[in-house]
Amino acid sequence: VLRIDRDLWAVVADAPLERFSPESLETELRDVEAVSRHALAHAAIVEFFFRRAPVIPLQLFTLFSGDDRVREHVARRRRWLRKLFQRLRGVEEWGVRITLNPEGERAGPRAPSGRNYLLAKKRLLDSENVPDRHVLRKANAALKKLGGLATNVRKEAFPPPGRNRPYVAGASFLVPLKKRTRWKKEVARLAAGLRKDGHRLDVSGPWPPYHFSSAGS
Amino acid sequence: MPGKKKIELPATGIDAEASLLDVVDNVLNKGMVLNGDLVLGVANVDLIYVRLSVLLAALDKIGKDEIFRPVKAVKKKTSRR
């Protein structure tokens, strides 16, 4: 751990040049296993410090030629980093995804009435899984409701629904630690409501603020 | 700070609760971009990321339902804390 300033540290590790050279990295990165290993090691370190203090996770493979260069780089951004840290103090990230009708349409038309059958079939032929407007509204309302508990929200972009792909909406939320219980209750409540209608709400977290550490956040 | 999460230390694997895909995506594509002097030397770093996203997309299709764990798991987690 490198001390940058009175209240700012950089967590670093030695990266042997022979393993982290452009050539060997390129070779390694063709292999999902190798990538996963790097990713997990990186995530574990971020996680370790996140449990103890606010962290700003850096992207994987952020490489410097020496400690001095790290100090220099971080120190140059120190004012900006402090501002970001202020926003990241006492919060954690949660990911939420809502999948509309994950089984229904994809399973093929099996509606009881003839009209519904034809409608379902038409939707399949359209190769679209675009849900009804009121269903969409419900999903958006759920995300909005959760956003009320968060200090910051990042909407996630998903590919549009298609023949074999249901509609998915999701976002990352920065939620104060103090509100964690309320957050979980709200998530469970909304998930139950959506489940009744055949939709699914999945949640992941708490994460370090991965989605809230980029320049624009 | 958060009491428990998914990644076990040392990083020998992940908890069943977090998906590898999420972890990889987070550390690769999210997080702060601080251009280290060495990365700048890697001319093909963007290419690497492109290739990776293709790989990950393929992975995504295989393990689609593994991406996020269901809400019920969260409740369980609470009791463990």
Coordinates of C-alpha atoms in Angstrom, one line a residue:
Chain A
V1 CA 0.0 0.0 0.0
L2 CA 1.5 3.3 -1.1
R3 CA 0.7 6.4 0.8
I4 CA -0.1 9.2 -1.5
D5 CA -1.3 11.8 0.9
R6 CA -2.5 12.0 4.5
D7 CA -5.7 10.3 3.7
L8 CA -5.1 8.7 0.3
W9 CA -3.5 5.4 -0.4
A10 CA -2.9 3.4 -3.5
V11 CA -3.0 -0.4 -3.3
V12 CA -0.5 -1.9 -5.6
A13 CA 1.1 -5.2 -6.4
D14 CA 4.2 -6.1 -8.4
A15 CA 3.5 -7.3 -11.9
P16 CA 6.5 -9.2 -13.3
L17 CA 7.2 -7.8 -16.7
E18 CA 7.5 -11.2 -18.3
R19 CA 4.0 -12.1 -17.3
F20 CA 2.5 -8.7 -17.9
S21 CA 4.1 -7.7 -21.2
P22 CA 1.8 -6.8 -24.0
E23 CA 2.7 -10.1 -25.8
S24 CA 2.1 -12.4 -22.9
L25 CA -1.1 -10.5 -21.8
E26 CA -2.5 -10.8 -25.3
T27 CA -1.9 -14.6 -25.3
E28 CA -3.3 -15.0 -21.9
L29 CA -6.4 -13.0 -22.6
R30 CA -7.5 -15.3 -25.4
D31 CA -8.2 -17.8 -22.6
V32 CA -11.3 -17.3 -20.5
E33 CA -9.7 -19.2 -17.6
A34 CA -6.7 -16.9 -17.5
V35 CA -8.8 -13.8 -17.7
S36 CA -11.0 -15.2 -14.9
R37 CA -7.9 -15.8 -12.8
H38 CA -6.7 -12.2 -13.2
A39 CA -10.2 -10.8 -12.7
L40 CA -10.8 -12.8 -9.5
A41 CA -7.4 -11.8 -8.0
H42 CA -8.1 -8.2 -8.8
A43 CA -11.6 -8.4 -7.4
A44 CA -10.4 -10.1 -4.3
I45 CA -8.0 -7.2 -3.5
V46 CA -10.7 -4.6 -4.2
E47 CA -13.1 -6.5 -2.0
F48 CA -10.6 -6.9 0.9
F49 CA -10.1 -3.1 1.1
F50 CA -13.7 -2.3 0.4
R51 CA -14.6 -4.1 3.6
R52 CA -12.5 -1.8 5.6
A53 CA -12.6 1.6 3.9
P54 CA -14.0 3.4 0.9
V55 CA -12.3 2.3 -2.3
I56 CA -12.2 3.4 -5.9
P57 CA -11.7 0.3 -7.9
L58 CA -9.3 0.7 -10.9
Q59 CA -9.8 -1.2 -14.1
L60 CA -8.0 -4.5 -14.4
F61 CA -4.5 -4.3 -15.9
T62 CA -3.8 -0.7 -14.8
L63 CA 0.0 -1.0 -15.0
F64 CA 2.7 1.4 -14.0
S65 CA 6.4 1.2 -14.4
G66 CA 7.1 2.0 -10.8
D67 CA 5.8 3.1 -7.5
D68 CA 6.9 6.7 -8.2
R69 CA 4.8 6.8 -11.3
V70 CA 1.8 5.6 -9.3
R71 CA 2.3 8.3 -6.7
E72 CA 2.6 10.9 -9.4
H73 CA -0.5 9.8 -11.3
V74 CA -2.7 9.5 -8.2
A75 CA -1.4 12.7 -6.6
R76 CA -2.2 14.6 -9.7
R77 CA -5.8 13.6 -9.4
R78 CA -6.0 13.9 -5.7
R79 CA -8.6 16.7 -5.5
W80 CA -10.9 14.9 -7.9
L81 CA -10.4 11.6 -6.1
R82 CA -11.3 13.2 -2.7
K83 CA -14.5 14.4 -4.2
L84 CA -15.3 11.0 -5.5
F85 CA -14.5 9.4 -2.2
Q86 CA -16.9 11.7 -0.5
R87 CA -19.7 10.3 -2.6
L88 CA -18.5 6.7 -2.0
R89 CA -18.3 6.9 1.8
G90 CA -20.8 4.7 3.6
V91 CA -22.4 3.3 0.4
E92 CA -22.3 0.0 -1.4
E93 CA -23.3 -1.0 -4.9
W94 CA -26.2 -3.3 -5.7
G95 CA -27.1 -4.7 -9.1
V96 CA -30.7 -5.3 -10.1
R97 CA -32.1 -7.0 -13.2
I98 CA -35.7 -7.5 -14.1
T99 CA -36.5 -10.1 -16.7
L100 CA -40.0 -9.8 -18.1
N101 CA -41.7 -13.0 -18.7
P102 CA -38.6 -15.1 -18.8
E103 CA -40.3 -18.4 -19.7
G104 CA -43.6 -17.4 -21.3
E105 CA -43.1 -16.3 -24.8
R106 CA -40.0 -18.3 -25.4
A107 CA -41.8 -21.5 -24.6
G108 CA -44.0 -21.1 -27.6
P109 CA -47.6 -20.4 -28.0
R110 CA -49.6 -22.4 -25.5
A111 CA -52.4 -20.0 -24.6
P112 CA -55.7 -21.6 -23.9
S113 CA -58.0 -19.5 -26.1
G114 CA -57.7 -19.4 -29.9
R115 CA -57.3 -15.6 -30.0
N116 CA -54.5 -15.7 -27.4
Y117 CA -52.9 -18.5 -29.3
L118 CA -52.8 -16.5 -32.4
L119 CA -51.6 -13.4 -30.6
A120 CA -48.8 -15.4 -29.0
K121 CA -47.9 -16.9 -32.3
K122 CA -47.9 -13.6 -34.0
R123 CA -45.5 -12.3 -31.4
L124 CA -43.3 -15.2 -32.0
L125 CA -43.4 -14.6 -35.7
D126 CA -42.6 -11.0 -35.1
S127 CA -39.6 -12.5 -33.3
E128 CA -40.1 -9.9 -30.7
N129 CA -40.5 -10.3 -27.0
V130 CA -41.5 -6.7 -26.5
P131 CA -43.8 -6.7 -23.4
D132 CA -47.0 -4.7 -23.0
R133 CA -46.7 -1.2 -22.1
H134 CA -48.2 -1.7 -18.6
V135 CA -45.7 -4.4 -17.9
L136 CA -42.9 -2.2 -18.9
R137 CA -44.3 0.5 -16.7
K138 CA -44.4 -1.9 -13.8
A139 CA -40.7 -2.8 -14.3
N140 CA -39.7 0.8 -14.6
A141 CA -41.7 1.7 -11.5
A142 CA -39.9 -1.0 -9.5
L143 CA -36.5 0.3 -10.6
K144 CA -37.6 3.9 -9.8
K145 CA -38.8 2.8 -6.4
L146 CA -35.4 1.2 -5.6
G147 CA -33.7 4.3 -6.9
G148 CA -35.5 6.2 -4.1
L149 CA -33.3 4.4 -1.6
A150 CA -30.1 5.1 -3.5
T151 CA -27.7 8.0 -3.7
N152 CA -26.9 7.3 -7.3
V153 CA -28.3 5.1 -10.1
R154 CA -26.7 3.8 -13.3
K155 CA -29.0 2.3 -15.8
E156 CA -27.7 -0.7 -17.6
A157 CA -28.1 -1.1 -21.3
F158 CA -29.3 -4.5 -22.5
P159 CA -29.8 -5.9 -25.9
P160 CA -33.3 -5.5 -27.2
P161 CA -35.6 -8.4 -26.7
G162 CA -35.7 -11.0 -29.5
R163 CA -37.1 -14.3 -30.3
N164 CA -35.1 -16.2 -27.7
R165 CA -34.3 -13.3 -25.5
P166 CA -36.7 -11.8 -23.1
Y167 CA -36.9 -8.1 -22.2
V168 CA -34.4 -7.2 -19.5
A169 CA -34.1 -4.0 -17.6
G170 CA -31.6 -3.3 -14.9
A171 CA -29.5 -0.8 -13.1
S172 CA -26.8 -0.4 -10.5
F173 CA -27.6 1.4 -7.3
L174 CA -25.4 3.1 -4.8
V175 CA -27.1 2.4 -1.5
P176 CA -26.1 3.8 1.9
L177 CA -25.1 1.1 4.3
K178 CA -27.6 2.4 6.8
K179 CA -30.4 1.6 4.3
R180 CA -29.3 -1.9 3.6
T181 CA -32.1 -3.5 5.5
R182 CA -34.8 -1.3 3.9
W183 CA -33.2 -1.9 0.5
K184 CA -33.4 -5.7 0.9
K185 CA -37.0 -5.5 2.1
E186 CA -37.9 -3.4 -0.8
V187 CA -36.2 -5.7 -3.2
A188 CA -37.9 -8.7 -1.8
R189 CA -41.3 -7.0 -1.9
L190 CA -40.9 -5.9 -5.5
A191 CA -39.5 -9.3 -6.5
A192 CA -42.5 -11.0 -5.0
G193 CA -44.9 -8.7 -6.9
L194 CA -43.2 -9.2 -10.2
R195 CA -42.9 -13.0 -9.6
K196 CA -46.7 -13.2 -9.3
D197 CA -47.0 -11.9 -12.8
G198 CA -44.4 -14.3 -14.1
H199 CA -41.5 -11.9 -14.2
R200 CA -38.2 -12.1 -12.4
L201 CA -36.1 -9.7 -10.3
D202 CA -32.6 -10.7 -9.5
V203 CA -30.2 -8.8 -7.3
S204 CA -26.5 -9.0 -6.7
G205 CA -24.3 -7.3 -4.1
P206 CA -23.1 -5.7 -2.1
W207 CA -20.3 -4.7 -4.5
P208 CA -17.6 -2.2 -4.3
P209 CA -18.6 0.8 -6.3
Y210 CA -17.5 -0.5 -9.7
H211 CA -20.2 1.4 -11.7
F212 CA -19.6 4.6 -9.8
S213 CA -15.9 5.1 -10.1
S214 CA -15.5 6.2 -13.6
A215 CA -14.7 9.8 -14.6
G216 CA -18.3 10.8 -15.2
S217 CA -19.9 9.5 -12.0
Chain B
M1 CA -18.1 -1.6 5.9
P2 CA -19.9 -4.5 4.2
G3 CA -19.6 -7.6 6.2
K4 CA -19.6 -10.3 3.7
K5 CA -19.6 -10.8 0.1
K6 CA -18.9 -13.2 -2.6
I7 CA -15.2 -13.4 -3.3
E8 CA -13.3 -15.5 -0.9
L9 CA -9.7 -14.7 -0.1
P10 CA -7.4 -15.8 -1.4
A11 CA -9.0 -15.7 -4.7
T12 CA -9.2 -19.4 -5.5
G13 CA -12.7 -19.2 -6.7
I14 CA -15.9 -17.3 -6.1
D15 CA -18.8 -17.9 -3.9
A16 CA -21.7 -19.6 -5.5
E17 CA -23.6 -16.4 -5.0
A18 CA -21.6 -14.2 -7.3
S19 CA -21.3 -15.0 -10.9
L20 CA -17.9 -15.1 -12.4
L21 CA -19.2 -13.2 -15.3
D22 CA -20.3 -10.3 -13.1
V23 CA -16.9 -10.2 -11.4
V24 CA -15.0 -10.3 -14.7
D25 CA -17.3 -7.7 -16.3
N26 CA -16.9 -5.4 -13.3
V27 CA -13.2 -5.4 -13.1
L28 CA -12.7 -5.3 -16.8
N29 CA -15.2 -2.8 -18.0
K30 CA -16.2 -0.9 -14.9
G31 CA -14.0 0.8 -12.3
M32 CA -11.9 3.9 -12.8
V33 CA -9.7 4.2 -15.8
L34 CA -6.3 5.5 -14.7
N35 CA -4.0 5.3 -17.6
G36 CA -0.9 3.7 -16.3
D37 CA 2.2 4.4 -18.2
L38 CA 2.7 0.8 -19.2
V39 CA -0.9 0.3 -20.4
L40 CA -0.4 3.2 -22.8
G41 CA 2.4 1.2 -24.3
V42 CA 0.1 -1.7 -25.0
A43 CA -1.1 -0.7 -28.5
N44 CA -3.7 -3.5 -28.7
V45 CA -5.3 -3.0 -25.3
D46 CA -8.6 -2.0 -26.9
L47 CA -8.4 -5.0 -29.2
I48 CA -8.0 -7.2 -26.1
Y49 CA -11.1 -5.8 -24.6
V50 CA -13.0 -6.3 -27.8
R51 CA -11.9 -9.9 -28.0
L52 CA -12.8 -10.4 -24.4
S53 CA -16.3 -9.0 -24.7
V54 CA -16.9 -11.5 -27.5
L55 CA -15.6 -14.3 -25.3
L56 CA -17.8 -13.1 -22.4
A57 CA -20.8 -12.7 -24.6
A58 CA -20.4 -16.3 -25.6
L59 CA -20.0 -17.3 -22.0
D60 CA -23.0 -15.3 -21.1
K61 CA -25.1 -17.3 -23.5
I62 CA -24.0 -20.5 -21.9
G63 CA -24.6 -19.6 -18.4
K64 CA -27.4 -17.1 -18.8
D65 CA -29.2 -17.9 -15.7
E66 CA -26.1 -17.9 -13.6
I67 CA -25.6 -14.2 -14.1
F68 CA -27.5 -13.0 -11.1
R69 CA -28.6 -15.0 -8.2
P70 CA -32.2 -15.0 -7.2
V71 CA -33.5 -12.7 -4.6
K72 CA -34.1 -15.5 -2.1
A73 CA -30.4 -16.0 -1.8
V74 CA -30.1 -12.5 -0.5
K75 CA -32.4 -13.2 2.4
K76 CA -30.3 -16.2 3.3
K77 CA -27.3 -14.0 3.3
T78 CA -28.8 -11.6 5.7
S79 CA -29.2 -14.3 8.3
R80 CA -25.6 -15.3 8.0
R81 CA -24.3 -11.9 8.8

